[in-house]
Structure formats: C-alpha cells, structure tokens
mmCIF file of N, CA, C and O in Angstrom:
data_model
loop_
_atom_site.group_PDB
_atom_site.id
_atom_site.type_symbol
_atom_site.label_atom_id
_atom_site.label_comp_id
_atom_site.label_asym_id
_atom_site.label_seq_id
_atom_site.Cartn_x
_atom_site.Cartn_y
_atom_site.Cartn_z
ATOM 1 N N MET A 1 119.849 103.827 57.440
ATOM 2 C CA MET A 1 118.585 103.834 56.749
ATOM 3 C C MET A 1 117.497 103.381 57.718
ATOM 4 O O MET A 1 117.632 102.366 58.373
ATOM 5 N N SER A 2 116.446 104.118 57.817
ATOM 6 C CA SER A 2 115.358 103.806 58.729
ATOM 7 C C SER A 2 114.224 103.116 57.982
ATOM 8 O O SER A 2 113.834 103.529 56.897
ATOM 9 N N PHE A 3 113.699 102.052 58.562
ATOM 10 C CA PHE A 3 112.619 101.324 57.921
ATOM 11 C C PHE A 3 111.367 101.320 58.783
ATOM 12 O O PHE A 3 111.430 101.435 59.998
ATOM 13 N N LEU A 4 110.244 101.157 58.128
ATOM 14 C CA LEU A 4 108.958 101.141 58.801
ATOM 15 C C LEU A 4 108.757 99.832 59.561
ATOM 16 O O LEU A 4 109.159 98.768 59.113
ATOM 17 N N THR A 5 108.098 99.929 60.707
ATOM 18 C CA THR A 5 107.760 98.748 61.490
ATOM 19 C C THR A 5 106.427 98.183 61.010
ATOM 20 O O THR A 5 105.659 98.875 60.323
ATOM 21 N N LYS A 6 106.121 96.950 61.378
ATOM 22 C CA LYS A 6 104.839 96.366 60.996
ATOM 23 C C LYS A 6 103.654 97.155 61.554
ATOM 24 O O LYS A 6 102.680 97.371 60.838
ATOM 25 N N PRO A 7 103.697 97.621 62.820
ATOM 26 C CA PRO A 7 102.575 98.449 63.296
ATOM 27 C C PRO A 7 102.409 99.749 62.500
ATOM 28 O O PRO A 7 101.285 100.176 62.241
ATOM 29 N N GLN A 8 103.511 100.374 62.096
ATOM 30 C CA GLN A 8 103.422 101.584 61.273
ATOM 31 C C GLN A 8 102.796 101.258 59.917
ATOM 32 O O GLN A 8 101.955 102.008 59.422
ATOM 33 N N ILE A 9 103.204 100.161 59.333
ATOM 34 C CA ILE A 9 102.658 99.752 58.039
ATOM 35 C C ILE A 9 101.174 99.454 58.168
ATOM 36 O O ILE A 9 100.364 99.885 57.341
ATOM 37 N N THR A 10 100.796 98.747 59.221
ATOM 38 C CA THR A 10 99.390 98.386 59.443
ATOM 39 C C THR A 10 98.533 99.620 59.688
ATOM 40 O O THR A 10 97.490 99.793 59.056
ATOM 41 N N ASP A 11 98.972 100.489 60.600
ATOM 42 C CA ASP A 11 98.151 101.624 61.034
ATOM 43 C C ASP A 11 98.187 102.819 60.083
ATOM 44 O O ASP A 11 97.208 103.553 59.978
ATOM 45 N N ASN A 12 99.312 103.035 59.401
ATOM 46 C CA ASN A 12 99.477 104.248 58.606
ATOM 47 C C ASN A 12 99.434 104.041 57.100
ATOM 48 O O ASN A 12 99.371 105.010 56.350
ATOM 49 N N ILE A 13 99.498 102.790 56.661
ATOM 50 C CA ILE A 13 99.523 102.532 55.222
ATOM 51 C C ILE A 13 98.398 101.577 54.813
ATOM 52 O O ILE A 13 97.488 101.958 54.083
ATOM 53 N N VAL A 14 98.439 100.340 55.309
ATOM 54 C CA VAL A 14 97.464 99.335 54.880
ATOM 55 C C VAL A 14 96.062 99.648 55.407
ATOM 56 O O VAL A 14 95.087 99.565 54.655
ATOM 57 N N GLY A 15 95.945 100.020 56.669
ATOM 58 C CA GLY A 15 94.628 100.358 57.230
ATOM 59 C C GLY A 15 93.940 101.487 56.476
ATOM 60 O O GLY A 15 92.801 101.334 56.026
ATOM 61 N N PRO A 16 94.597 102.634 56.296
ATOM 62 C CA PRO A 16 93.981 103.716 55.529
ATOM 63 C C PRO A 16 93.691 103.346 54.075
ATOM 64 O O PRO A 16 92.671 103.765 53.514
ATOM 65 N N ALA A 17 94.560 102.536 53.452
ATOM 66 C CA ALA A 17 94.314 102.102 52.074
ATOM 67 C C ALA A 17 93.068 101.219 52.012
ATOM 68 O O ALA A 17 92.254 101.346 51.096
ATOM 69 N N LEU A 18 92.913 100.337 52.990
ATOM 70 C CA LEU A 18 91.731 99.477 53.040
ATOM 71 C C LEU A 18 90.462 100.301 53.228
ATOM 72 O O LEU A 18 89.427 100.005 52.616
ATOM 73 N N HIS A 19 90.535 101.354 54.018
ATOM 74 C CA HIS A 19 89.372 102.230 54.215
ATOM 75 C C HIS A 19 88.916 102.892 52.920
ATOM 76 O O HIS A 19 87.775 103.317 52.818
ATOM 77 N N LYS A 20 89.794 102.986 51.941
ATOM 78 C CA LYS A 20 89.409 103.564 50.644
ATOM 79 C C LYS A 20 88.451 102.655 49.879
ATOM 80 O O LYS A 20 87.734 103.111 49.001
ATOM 81 N N VAL A 21 88.441 101.348 50.197
ATOM 82 C CA VAL A 21 87.625 100.405 49.432
ATOM 83 C C VAL A 21 86.659 99.579 50.262
ATOM 84 O O VAL A 21 85.759 98.948 49.699
ATOM 85 N N ALA A 22 86.805 99.538 51.589
ATOM 86 C CA ALA A 22 85.964 98.647 52.384
ATOM 87 C C ALA A 22 85.787 99.168 53.810
ATOM 88 O O ALA A 22 86.660 99.839 54.343
ATOM 89 N N ASP A 23 84.655 98.819 54.390
ATOM 90 C CA ASP A 23 84.428 99.056 55.810
ATOM 91 C C ASP A 23 84.795 97.778 56.548
ATOM 92 O O ASP A 23 84.566 96.679 56.047
ATOM 93 N N PHE A 24 85.353 97.920 57.715
ATOM 94 C CA PHE A 24 85.721 96.742 58.486
ATOM 95 C C PHE A 24 85.753 97.108 59.955
ATOM 96 O O PHE A 24 85.871 98.269 60.317
ATOM 97 N N ASN A 25 85.663 96.099 60.781
ATOM 98 C CA ASN A 25 85.795 96.254 62.222
ATOM 99 C C ASN A 25 86.836 95.256 62.707
ATOM 100 O O ASN A 25 86.950 94.165 62.167
ATOM 101 N N GLY A 26 87.580 95.630 63.722
ATOM 102 C CA GLY A 26 88.529 94.702 64.310
ATOM 103 C C GLY A 26 89.880 94.685 63.635
ATOM 104 O O GLY A 26 90.273 95.620 62.948
ATOM 105 N N ASP A 27 90.549 93.571 63.818
ATOM 106 C CA ASP A 27 91.905 93.378 63.318
ATOM 107 C C ASP A 27 91.893 93.226 61.805
ATOM 108 O O ASP A 27 91.271 92.305 61.280
ATOM 109 N N ILE A 28 92.603 94.096 61.095
ATOM 110 C CA ILE A 28 92.589 94.036 59.631
ATOM 111 C C ILE A 28 93.451 92.912 59.078
ATOM 112 O O ILE A 28 93.309 92.556 57.914
ATOM 113 N N THR A 29 94.340 92.346 59.883
ATOM 114 C CA THR A 29 95.284 91.369 59.347
ATOM 115 C C THR A 29 94.609 90.133 58.761
ATOM 116 O O THR A 29 95.128 89.517 57.843
ATOM 117 N N SER A 30 93.438 89.775 59.247
ATOM 118 C CA SER A 30 92.751 88.594 58.718
ATOM 119 C C SER A 30 91.756 88.944 57.611
ATOM 120 O O SER A 30 91.139 88.061 57.028
ATOM 121 N N TYR A 31 91.617 90.231 57.299
ATOM 122 C CA TYR A 31 90.696 90.664 56.244
ATOM 123 C C TYR A 31 91.178 90.124 54.902
ATOM 124 O O TYR A 31 92.338 90.258 54.545
ATOM 125 N N SER A 32 90.287 89.512 54.151
ATOM 126 C CA SER A 32 90.641 88.830 52.908
ATOM 127 C C SER A 32 90.384 89.702 51.684
ATOM 128 O O SER A 32 89.589 90.630 51.720
ATOM 129 N N PHE A 33 91.029 89.357 50.590
ATOM 130 C CA PHE A 33 90.839 90.041 49.303
ATOM 131 C C PHE A 33 89.776 89.347 48.451
ATOM 132 O O PHE A 33 89.573 89.708 47.300
ATOM 133 N N GLN A 34 89.113 88.369 49.023
ATOM 134 C CA GLN A 34 88.179 87.512 48.299
ATOM 135 C C GLN A 34 87.112 88.277 47.514
ATOM 136 O O GLN A 34 86.775 87.898 46.401
ATOM 137 N N HIS A 35 86.585 89.350 48.063
ATOM 138 C CA HIS A 35 85.483 90.068 47.419
ATOM 139 C C HIS A 35 85.927 91.352 46.716
ATOM 140 O O HIS A 35 85.095 92.169 46.352
ATOM 141 N N PHE A 36 87.226 91.517 46.509
ATOM 142 C CA PHE A 36 87.721 92.694 45.809
ATOM 143 C C PHE A 36 87.484 92.535 44.305
ATOM 144 O O PHE A 36 87.946 91.579 43.699
ATOM 145 N N ALA A 37 86.790 93.492 43.723
ATOM 146 C CA ALA A 37 86.657 93.546 42.260
ATOM 147 C C ALA A 37 87.924 94.202 41.715
ATOM 148 O O ALA A 37 88.731 94.759 42.463
ATOM 149 N N GLU A 38 88.117 94.155 40.398
ATOM 150 C CA GLU A 38 89.312 94.755 39.791
ATOM 151 C C GLU A 38 89.444 96.231 40.157
ATOM 152 O O GLU A 38 90.535 96.723 40.422
ATOM 153 N N PHE A 39 88.325 96.950 40.184
ATOM 154 C CA PHE A 39 88.346 98.365 40.550
ATOM 155 C C PHE A 39 88.879 98.541 41.972
ATOM 156 O O PHE A 39 89.709 99.411 42.238
ATOM 157 N N HIS A 40 88.410 97.709 42.910
ATOM 158 C CA HIS A 40 88.859 97.800 44.297
ATOM 159 C C HIS A 40 90.359 97.522 44.414
ATOM 160 O O HIS A 40 91.053 98.173 45.188
ATOM 161 N N LYS A 41 90.834 96.564 43.636
ATOM 162 C CA LYS A 41 92.258 96.245 43.655
ATOM 163 C C LYS A 41 93.091 97.443 43.214
ATOM 164 O O LYS A 41 94.101 97.775 43.828
ATOM 165 N N LYS A 42 92.663 98.101 42.148
ATOM 166 C CA LYS A 42 93.405 99.261 41.642
ATOM 167 C C LYS A 42 93.392 100.416 42.643
ATOM 168 O O LYS A 42 94.410 101.066 42.865
ATOM 169 N N VAL A 43 92.233 100.669 43.238
ATOM 170 C CA VAL A 43 92.125 101.736 44.238
ATOM 171 C C VAL A 43 93.003 101.412 45.447
ATOM 172 O O VAL A 43 93.725 102.272 45.950
ATOM 173 N N PHE A 44 92.950 100.171 45.902
ATOM 174 C CA PHE A 44 93.734 99.756 47.062
ATOM 175 C C PHE A 44 95.234 99.894 46.792
ATOM 176 O O PHE A 44 95.968 100.466 47.599
ATOM 177 N N LEU A 45 95.709 99.389 45.664
ATOM 178 C CA LEU A 45 97.133 99.495 45.333
ATOM 179 C C LEU A 45 97.580 100.941 45.185
ATOM 180 O O LEU A 45 98.666 101.315 45.637
ATOM 181 N N SER A 46 96.750 101.754 44.567
ATOM 182 C CA SER A 46 97.071 103.167 44.423
ATOM 183 C C SER A 46 97.178 103.837 45.797
ATOM 184 O O SER A 46 98.089 104.634 46.045
ATOM 185 N N ALA A 47 96.256 103.497 46.684
ATOM 186 C CA ALA A 47 96.279 104.063 48.038
ATOM 187 C C ALA A 47 97.490 103.565 48.824
ATOM 188 O O ALA A 47 98.098 104.329 49.571
ATOM 189 N N LEU A 48 97.859 102.307 48.649
ATOM 190 C CA LEU A 48 99.069 101.797 49.312
ATOM 191 C C LEU A 48 100.288 102.617 48.906
ATOM 192 O O LEU A 48 101.099 103.012 49.746
ATOM 193 N N LYS A 49 100.410 102.850 47.613
ATOM 194 C CA LYS A 49 101.549 103.619 47.106
ATOM 195 C C LYS A 49 101.516 105.053 47.657
ATOM 196 O O LYS A 49 102.532 105.585 48.111
ATOM 197 N N LEU A 50 100.345 105.660 47.612
ATOM 198 C CA LEU A 50 100.188 107.021 48.119
ATOM 199 C C LEU A 50 100.574 107.126 49.592
ATOM 200 O O LEU A 50 101.370 107.985 49.981
ATOM 201 N N PHE A 51 100.034 106.233 50.421
ATOM 202 C CA PHE A 51 100.302 106.299 51.857
ATOM 203 C C PHE A 51 101.743 105.908 52.193
ATOM 204 O O PHE A 51 102.320 106.439 53.145
ATOM 205 N N THR A 52 102.342 105.016 51.411
ATOM 206 C CA THR A 52 103.746 104.667 51.640
ATOM 207 C C THR A 52 104.638 105.860 51.303
ATOM 208 O O THR A 52 105.514 106.230 52.086
ATOM 209 N N ASN A 53 104.419 106.457 50.155
ATOM 210 C CA ASN A 53 105.225 107.605 49.748
ATOM 211 C C ASN A 53 105.028 108.804 50.660
ATOM 212 O O ASN A 53 105.946 109.604 50.845
ATOM 213 N N ALA A 54 103.841 108.949 51.225
ATOM 214 C CA ALA A 54 103.541 110.098 52.069
ATOM 215 C C ALA A 54 104.016 109.918 53.513
ATOM 216 O O ALA A 54 104.089 110.886 54.257
ATOM 217 N N HIS A 55 104.335 108.689 53.888
ATOM 218 C CA HIS A 55 104.747 108.450 55.271
ATOM 219 C C HIS A 55 106.059 109.181 55.537
ATOM 220 O O HIS A 55 107.032 109.032 54.802
ATOM 221 N N GLU A 56 106.072 109.962 56.571
ATOM 222 C CA GLU A 56 107.229 110.802 56.863
ATOM 223 C C GLU A 56 108.458 109.971 57.211
ATOM 224 O O GLU A 56 108.425 109.092 58.061
ATOM 225 N N HIS A 57 109.529 110.259 56.527
ATOM 226 C CA HIS A 57 110.809 109.596 56.777
ATOM 227 C C HIS A 57 111.574 110.438 57.795
ATOM 228 O O HIS A 57 111.516 111.668 57.751
ATOM 229 N N PRO A 58 112.280 109.822 58.731
ATOM 230 C CA PRO A 58 113.000 110.610 59.744
ATOM 231 C C PRO A 58 114.134 111.466 59.186
ATOM 232 O O PRO A 58 114.581 112.393 59.837
ATOM 233 N N THR A 59 114.576 111.158 57.975
ATOM 234 C CA THR A 59 115.607 111.960 57.320
ATOM 235 C C THR A 59 114.919 112.807 56.262
ATOM 236 O O THR A 59 114.235 112.285 55.393
ATOM 237 N N SER A 60 115.093 114.098 56.310
ATOM 238 C CA SER A 60 114.321 115.007 55.464
ATOM 239 C C SER A 60 114.558 114.832 53.966
ATOM 240 O O SER A 60 113.716 115.200 53.165
ATOM 241 N N ASN A 61 115.685 114.276 53.567
ATOM 242 C CA ASN A 61 115.948 114.140 52.136
ATOM 243 C C ASN A 61 115.639 112.727 51.617
ATOM 244 O O ASN A 61 116.088 112.343 50.560
ATOM 245 N N LYS A 62 114.845 111.971 52.362
ATOM 246 C CA LYS A 62 114.489 110.616 51.945
ATOM 247 C C LYS A 62 112.978 110.398 52.048
ATOM 248 O O LYS A 62 112.283 111.126 52.724
ATOM 249 N N TYR A 63 112.502 109.380 51.337
ATOM 250 C CA TYR A 63 111.105 108.973 51.409
ATOM 251 C C TYR A 63 111.048 107.457 51.268
ATOM 252 O O TYR A 63 112.007 106.808 50.880
ATOM 253 N N TYR A 64 109.898 106.881 51.634
ATOM 254 C CA TYR A 64 109.703 105.444 51.525
ATOM 255 C C TYR A 64 109.089 105.113 50.169
ATOM 256 O O TYR A 64 108.288 105.869 49.641
ATOM 257 N N ASP A 65 109.457 103.955 49.632
ATOM 258 C CA ASP A 65 108.931 103.528 48.351
ATOM 259 C C ASP A 65 108.794 102.008 48.351
ATOM 260 O O ASP A 65 109.540 101.316 49.035
ATOM 261 N N ILE A 66 107.835 101.509 47.560
ATOM 262 C CA ILE A 66 107.602 100.070 47.443
ATOM 263 C C ILE A 66 107.138 99.767 46.029
ATOM 264 O O ILE A 66 106.358 100.519 45.456
ATOM 265 N N LEU A 67 107.648 98.687 45.460
ATOM 266 C CA LEU A 67 107.220 98.258 44.144
ATOM 267 C C LEU A 67 105.883 97.542 44.270
ATOM 268 O O LEU A 67 105.774 96.540 44.984
ATOM 269 N N LEU A 68 104.858 98.069 43.618
ATOM 270 C CA LEU A 68 103.519 97.475 43.640
ATOM 271 C C LEU A 68 103.008 97.365 42.214
ATOM 272 O O LEU A 68 103.192 98.270 41.415
ATOM 273 N N ASN A 69 102.337 96.254 41.910
ATOM 274 C CA ASN A 69 101.700 96.113 40.604
ATOM 275 C C ASN A 69 100.382 95.355 40.750
ATOM 276 O O ASN A 69 100.090 94.788 41.808
ATOM 277 N N ASP A 70 99.600 95.331 39.687
ATOM 278 C CA ASP A 70 98.240 94.788 39.743
ATOM 279 C C ASP A 70 98.169 93.305 40.092
ATOM 280 O O ASP A 70 97.161 92.847 40.613
ATOM 281 N N SER A 71 99.187 92.547 39.816
ATOM 282 C CA SER A 71 99.121 91.105 40.072
ATOM 283 C C SER A 71 99.395 90.727 41.527
ATOM 284 O O SER A 71 99.149 89.590 41.928
ATOM 285 N N LEU A 72 99.870 91.667 42.322
ATOM 286 C CA LEU A 72 100.227 91.346 43.703
ATOM 287 C C LEU A 72 99.055 90.899 44.553
ATOM 288 O O LEU A 72 99.190 89.964 45.344
ATOM 289 N N ILE A 73 97.925 91.547 44.423
ATOM 290 C CA ILE A 73 96.784 91.199 45.261
ATOM 291 C C ILE A 73 96.394 89.739 45.067
ATOM 292 O O ILE A 73 95.991 89.073 46.016
ATOM 293 N N ASP A 74 96.548 89.229 43.870
ATOM 294 C CA ASP A 74 96.230 87.823 43.616
ATOM 295 C C ASP A 74 97.179 86.882 44.358
ATOM 296 O O ASP A 74 96.856 85.714 44.552
ATOM 297 N N GLU A 75 98.329 87.376 44.763
ATOM 298 C CA GLU A 75 99.297 86.575 45.511
ATOM 299 C C GLU A 75 99.070 86.640 47.024
ATOM 300 O O GLU A 75 99.617 85.840 47.764
ATOM 301 N N TRP A 76 98.286 87.618 47.470
ATOM 302 C CA TRP A 76 98.025 87.793 48.897
ATOM 303 C C TRP A 76 96.677 87.190 49.264
ATOM 304 O O TRP A 76 95.671 87.464 48.621
ATOM 305 N N SER A 77 96.623 86.417 50.333
ATOM 306 C CA SER A 77 95.345 85.871 50.818
ATOM 307 C C SER A 77 94.653 86.856 51.759
ATOM 308 O O SER A 77 93.448 87.034 51.701
ATOM 309 N N THR A 78 95.442 87.478 52.628
ATOM 310 C CA THR A 78 94.887 88.394 53.623
ATOM 311 C C THR A 78 95.733 89.668 53.700
ATOM 312 O O THR A 78 96.808 89.749 53.101
ATOM 313 N N MET A 79 95.252 90.620 54.475
ATOM 314 C CA MET A 79 96.007 91.859 54.694
ATOM 315 C C MET A 79 97.343 91.575 55.377
ATOM 316 O O MET A 79 98.309 92.306 55.179
ATOM 317 N N ALA A 80 97.409 90.498 56.165
ATOM 318 C CA ALA A 80 98.680 90.137 56.804
ATOM 319 C C ALA A 80 99.743 89.855 55.741
ATOM 320 O O ALA A 80 100.908 90.223 55.917
ATOM 321 N N ASP A 81 99.348 89.237 54.630
ATOM 322 C CA ASP A 81 100.290 88.986 53.531
ATOM 323 C C ASP A 81 100.751 90.299 52.906
ATOM 324 O O ASP A 81 101.919 90.458 52.568
ATOM 325 N N CYS A 82 99.827 91.233 52.750
ATOM 326 C CA CYS A 82 100.145 92.555 52.203
ATOM 327 C C CYS A 82 101.110 93.298 53.136
ATOM 328 O O CYS A 82 102.111 93.862 52.685
ATOM 329 N N ILE A 83 100.819 93.274 54.411
ATOM 330 C CA ILE A 83 101.672 93.940 55.401
ATOM 331 C C ILE A 83 103.076 93.341 55.372
ATOM 332 O O ILE A 83 104.080 94.065 55.369
ATOM 333 N N GLN A 84 103.153 92.024 55.321
ATOM 334 C CA GLN A 84 104.456 91.353 55.286
ATOM 335 C C GLN A 84 105.225 91.713 54.014
ATOM 336 O O GLN A 84 106.427 91.941 54.046
ATOM 337 N N TYR A 85 104.521 91.770 52.880
ATOM 338 C CA TYR A 85 105.151 92.136 51.608
ATOM 339 C C TYR A 85 105.775 93.535 51.714
ATOM 340 O O TYR A 85 106.927 93.740 51.341
ATOM 341 N N ILE A 86 105.008 94.486 52.206
ATOM 342 C CA ILE A 86 105.516 95.856 52.343
ATOM 343 C C ILE A 86 106.683 95.889 53.324
ATOM 344 O O ILE A 86 107.708 96.529 53.075
ATOM 345 N N TYR A 87 106.545 95.194 54.435
ATOM 346 C CA TYR A 87 107.600 95.151 55.441
ATOM 347 C C TYR A 87 108.907 94.601 54.857
ATOM 348 O O TYR A 87 109.987 95.140 55.095
ATOM 349 N N ASP A 88 108.797 93.545 54.069
ATOM 350 C CA ASP A 88 109.979 92.899 53.501
ATOM 351 C C ASP A 88 110.610 93.681 52.362
ATOM 352 O O ASP A 88 111.810 93.552 52.113
ATOM 353 N N ARG A 89 109.827 94.503 51.651
ATOM 354 C CA ARG A 89 110.320 95.068 50.397
ATOM 355 C C ARG A 89 110.384 96.590 50.311
ATOM 356 O O ARG A 89 110.828 97.113 49.300
ATOM 357 N N HIS A 90 109.926 97.306 51.332
ATOM 358 C CA HIS A 90 109.969 98.767 51.190
ATOM 359 C C HIS A 90 111.405 99.270 51.292
ATOM 360 O O HIS A 90 112.251 98.668 51.925
ATOM 361 N N ASN A 91 111.634 100.358 50.604
ATOM 362 C CA ASN A 91 112.956 100.975 50.532
ATOM 363 C C ASN A 91 112.902 102.407 51.015
ATOM 364 O O ASN A 91 111.855 103.032 51.049
ATOM 365 N N SER A 92 114.044 102.914 51.309
ATOM 366 C CA SER A 92 114.210 104.319 51.642
ATOM 367 C C SER A 92 115.006 104.932 50.499
ATOM 368 O O SER A 92 116.105 104.483 50.199
ATOM 369 N N LYS A 93 114.438 105.938 49.844
ATOM 370 C CA LYS A 93 115.093 106.529 48.672
ATOM 371 C C LYS A 93 115.345 108.011 48.871
ATOM 372 O O LYS A 93 114.647 108.679 49.611
ATOM 373 N N ASP A 94 116.314 108.514 48.127
ATOM 374 C CA ASP A 94 116.666 109.927 48.130
ATOM 375 C C ASP A 94 115.606 110.752 47.405
ATOM 376 O O ASP A 94 115.212 110.397 46.298
ATOM 377 N N THR A 95 115.180 111.847 47.981
ATOM 378 C CA THR A 95 114.188 112.701 47.316
ATOM 379 C C THR A 95 114.743 113.329 46.043
ATOM 380 O O THR A 95 113.981 113.679 45.159
ATOM 381 N N ALA A 96 116.044 113.444 45.921
ATOM 382 C CA ALA A 96 116.645 114.021 44.707
ATOM 383 C C ALA A 96 116.316 113.176 43.477
ATOM 384 O O ALA A 96 116.229 113.702 42.366
ATOM 385 N N ASN A 97 116.087 111.895 43.650
ATOM 386 C CA ASN A 97 115.778 111.001 42.531
ATOM 387 C C ASN A 97 114.284 110.780 42.348
ATOM 388 O O ASN A 97 113.884 110.069 41.441
ATOM 389 N N ARG A 98 113.462 111.367 43.169
ATOM 390 C CA ARG A 98 112.027 111.113 43.154
ATOM 391 C C ARG A 98 111.382 111.467 41.817
ATOM 392 O O ARG A 98 110.531 110.744 41.325
ATOM 393 N N ASP A 99 111.771 112.559 41.212
ATOM 394 C CA ASP A 99 111.159 113.001 39.960
ATOM 395 C C ASP A 99 111.557 112.133 38.773
ATOM 396 O O ASP A 99 110.921 112.190 37.723
ATOM 397 N N ARG A 100 112.575 111.342 38.910
ATOM 398 C CA ARG A 100 113.038 110.482 37.818
ATOM 399 C C ARG A 100 112.228 109.195 37.722
ATOM 400 O O ARG A 100 112.379 108.457 36.768
ATOM 401 N N LEU A 101 111.425 108.903 38.715
ATOM 402 C CA LEU A 101 110.672 107.635 38.736
ATOM 403 C C LEU A 101 109.528 107.647 37.769
ATOM 404 O O LEU A 101 108.979 108.572 37.394
#
C-alpha cells in the first residue's frame, strides 16, 4: 500500500485547498485557522476531500481517502496540524468500493 508523503500532502492537497479560501505567501504550515468563518471551513474541508480523492494513486485500482468532518478545523491550530492529521490518517482504498461510500 502506498501512502502520501508530507510534501505531497502540503503541495497537492492542503495548499490547493487553502487557495480556495485564502491568499497567502510563504510557508503554509504556520497559517492559522483563526479567521476562518464557518463558510470557509466548509469550503476548505470539501476541497481537502476533493484533492485527496483526486490525487493519483500509483496503483490504478486504488485511491486515497481521509475521514473529514466539520469539527476537525476547531481541533487544528495551524495548517501543520491539518497536514499531520492527513498524513497520520489517510488510507488507500479499492476503487471497486468507491461508489458504496
């Protein structure tokens, strides 16, 4: 089973998801959720899921997946916490079961 690295998560999932709700310069890992309104949280989480699921898996019959819900952002102080959460909890799943989710 192949898993995503922290740089892949940062550059291909969290960074693009953050761009959906905020402009930023520099290292995103210290970017805080302090000024996220509820709408921004929903857009960000939706984008995280989209970019995680869309990230190409090296095995053609698998995809990446992560459990995300609305309360998670309140548990994260910075993007580094989000990146670590995804790194620790993402899974590789069979595409045959994708439609059952």
